[in-house]
Coordinates of C-alpha atoms in Angstrom, one line a residue:
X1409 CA -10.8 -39.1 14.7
X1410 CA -10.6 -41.7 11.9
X1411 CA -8.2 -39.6 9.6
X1412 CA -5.7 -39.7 13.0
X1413 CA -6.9 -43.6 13.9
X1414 CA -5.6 -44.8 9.8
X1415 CA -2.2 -42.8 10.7
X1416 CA -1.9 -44.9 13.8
X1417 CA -1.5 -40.8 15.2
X1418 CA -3.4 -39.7 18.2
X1419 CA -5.5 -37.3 18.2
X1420 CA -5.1 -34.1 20.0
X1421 CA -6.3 -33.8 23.4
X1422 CA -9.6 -31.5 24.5
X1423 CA -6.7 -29.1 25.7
X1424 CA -4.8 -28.7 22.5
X1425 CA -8.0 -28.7 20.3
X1426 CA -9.4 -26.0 22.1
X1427 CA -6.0 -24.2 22.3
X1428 CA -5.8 -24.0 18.4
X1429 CA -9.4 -23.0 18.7
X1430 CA -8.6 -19.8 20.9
X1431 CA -5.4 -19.3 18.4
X1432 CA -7.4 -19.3 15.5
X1433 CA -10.2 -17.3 16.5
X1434 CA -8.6 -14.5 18.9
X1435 CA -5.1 -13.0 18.5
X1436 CA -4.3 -9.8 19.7
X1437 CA -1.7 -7.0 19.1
X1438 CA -1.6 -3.7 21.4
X1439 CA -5.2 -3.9 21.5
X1440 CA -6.3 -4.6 18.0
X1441 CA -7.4 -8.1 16.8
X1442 CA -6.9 -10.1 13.8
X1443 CA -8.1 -13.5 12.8
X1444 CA -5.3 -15.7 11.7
X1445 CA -7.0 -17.1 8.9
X1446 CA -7.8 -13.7 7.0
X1447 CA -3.6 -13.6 7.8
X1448 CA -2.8 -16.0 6.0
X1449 CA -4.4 -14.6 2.3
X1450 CA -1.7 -12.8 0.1
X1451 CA -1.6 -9.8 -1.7
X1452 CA -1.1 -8.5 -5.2
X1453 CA -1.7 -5.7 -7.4
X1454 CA -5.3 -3.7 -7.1
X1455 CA -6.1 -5.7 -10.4
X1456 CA -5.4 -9.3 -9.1
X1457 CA -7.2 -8.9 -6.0
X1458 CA -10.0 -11.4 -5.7
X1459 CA -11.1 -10.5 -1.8
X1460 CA -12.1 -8.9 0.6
X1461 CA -12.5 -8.1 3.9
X1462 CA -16.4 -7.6 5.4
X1463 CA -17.3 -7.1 9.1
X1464 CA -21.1 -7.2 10.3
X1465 CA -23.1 -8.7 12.3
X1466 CA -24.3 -11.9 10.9
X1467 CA -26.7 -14.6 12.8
X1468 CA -27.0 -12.0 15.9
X1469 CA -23.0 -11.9 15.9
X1470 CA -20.5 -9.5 14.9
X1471 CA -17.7 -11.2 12.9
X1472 CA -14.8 -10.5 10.2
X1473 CA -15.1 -12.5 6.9
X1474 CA -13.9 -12.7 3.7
X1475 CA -16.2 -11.4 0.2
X1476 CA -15.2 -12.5 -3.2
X1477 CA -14.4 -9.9 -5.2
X1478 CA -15.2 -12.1 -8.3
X1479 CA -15.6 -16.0 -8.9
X1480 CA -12.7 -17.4 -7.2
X1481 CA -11.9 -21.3 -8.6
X1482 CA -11.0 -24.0 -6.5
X1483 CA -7.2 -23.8 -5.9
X1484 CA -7.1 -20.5 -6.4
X1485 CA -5.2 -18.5 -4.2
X1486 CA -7.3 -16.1 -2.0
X1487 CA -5.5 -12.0 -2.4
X1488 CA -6.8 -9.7 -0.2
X1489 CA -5.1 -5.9 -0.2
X1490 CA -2.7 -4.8 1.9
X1491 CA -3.4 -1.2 1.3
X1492 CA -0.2 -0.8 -0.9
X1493 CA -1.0 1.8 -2.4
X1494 CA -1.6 3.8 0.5
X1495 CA 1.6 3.1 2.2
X1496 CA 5.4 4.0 1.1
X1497 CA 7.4 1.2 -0.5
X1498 CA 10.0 1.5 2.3
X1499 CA 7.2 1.3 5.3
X1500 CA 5.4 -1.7 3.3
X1501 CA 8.7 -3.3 3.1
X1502 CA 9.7 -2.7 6.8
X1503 CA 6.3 -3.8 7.3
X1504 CA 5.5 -7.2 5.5
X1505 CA 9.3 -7.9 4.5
X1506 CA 8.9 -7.5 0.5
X1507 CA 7.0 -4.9 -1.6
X1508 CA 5.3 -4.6 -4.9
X1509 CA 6.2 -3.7 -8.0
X1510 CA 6.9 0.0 -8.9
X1511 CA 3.8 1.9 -9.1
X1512 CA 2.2 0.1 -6.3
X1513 CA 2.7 1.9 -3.3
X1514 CA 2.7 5.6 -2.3
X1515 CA 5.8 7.7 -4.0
X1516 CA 7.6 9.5 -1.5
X1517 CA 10.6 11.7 -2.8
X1518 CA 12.9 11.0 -0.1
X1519 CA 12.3 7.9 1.0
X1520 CA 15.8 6.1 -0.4
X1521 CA 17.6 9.2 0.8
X1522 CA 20.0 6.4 2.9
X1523 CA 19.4 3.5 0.2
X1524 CA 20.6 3.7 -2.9
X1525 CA 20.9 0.2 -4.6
X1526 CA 24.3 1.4 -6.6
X1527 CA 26.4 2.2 -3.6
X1528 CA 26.4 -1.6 -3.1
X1529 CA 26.9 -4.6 -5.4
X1530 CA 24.3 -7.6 -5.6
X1531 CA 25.1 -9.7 -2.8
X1532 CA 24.5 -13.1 -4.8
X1533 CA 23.4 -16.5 -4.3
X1534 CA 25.4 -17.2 -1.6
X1535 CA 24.3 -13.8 0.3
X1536 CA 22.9 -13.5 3.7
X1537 CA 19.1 -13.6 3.1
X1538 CA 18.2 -10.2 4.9
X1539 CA 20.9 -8.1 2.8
X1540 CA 20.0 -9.5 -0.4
X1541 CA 16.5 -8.8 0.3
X1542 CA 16.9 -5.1 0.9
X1543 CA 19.1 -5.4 -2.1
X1544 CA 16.4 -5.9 -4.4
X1545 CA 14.2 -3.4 -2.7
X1546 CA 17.4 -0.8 -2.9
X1547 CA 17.3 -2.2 -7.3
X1548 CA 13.5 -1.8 -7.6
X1549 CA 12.4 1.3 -5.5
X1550 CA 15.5 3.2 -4.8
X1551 CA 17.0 5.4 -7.6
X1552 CA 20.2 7.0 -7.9
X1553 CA 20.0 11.0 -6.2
X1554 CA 20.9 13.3 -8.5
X1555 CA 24.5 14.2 -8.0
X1556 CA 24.8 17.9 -6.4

């Protein structure tokens, strides 16, 4: 309450407290449930990952937590895997909007079958955000066929 009280802010009602509460702790999709605080942690390559995710049943409950994979220093940004490497570049980039770097996802022969980065040009600075994004994933995952 001070921190809101030196803003001259009020602070949030019982309501809208425990409505971010229910948010933060519950979300569900089709049935499966994920904590939006483990969503928030990044991902990188297998060899930059400093977490994890552990479920168990700690203090009588079960919950989902976070284990350091190695010291982690203050400021550090938490990394947690995605499971790149078990996934397609094109189904991790339909999935989570962006991909890895070559060599960190799944190879699948055909999977740029429809995509192939030198049937169009680089859309630029000034290009809608969405086609220069696939773009980029056309430049780094997609290769040109061989021609028949």
């Amino acid at each position: 309450y001070a921190k809101y009280a030196q803003r001259g802010d009020d602070p949030p009602s019982f309501e809208e407290a425990f409505l971010n509460l229910v948010r933060v702790h519950s979300r569900r999709f089709g049935g499966a449930e994920m904590v939006p605080l483990v969503d928030k942690a990044n991902t990188a390559p297998k060899a930059e990952l400093n977490a994890a995710p552990v479920s168990g049943f700690f203090g009588g409950d079960l919950k989902y937590c976070m284990r350091a994979l190695r010291d982690i220093a203050v400021g550090e940004e938490i990394l947690n895997d995605y499971e790149s490497q078990g996934a397609p570049a094109l189904m991790f980039f339909s999935t989570f909007g962006f991909t890895l770097g070559r060599g960190e996802h799944l190879h699948v022969d055909d999977m740029c079958q429809f995509l192939q980065a030198h049937e169009f040009e680089d859309p630029g600075p000034d290009a809608d955000a969405l086609m220069a994004n696939v773009w980029r994933f056309a430049s780094e995952h997609c290769q040109r066929l061989a021609e028949a």
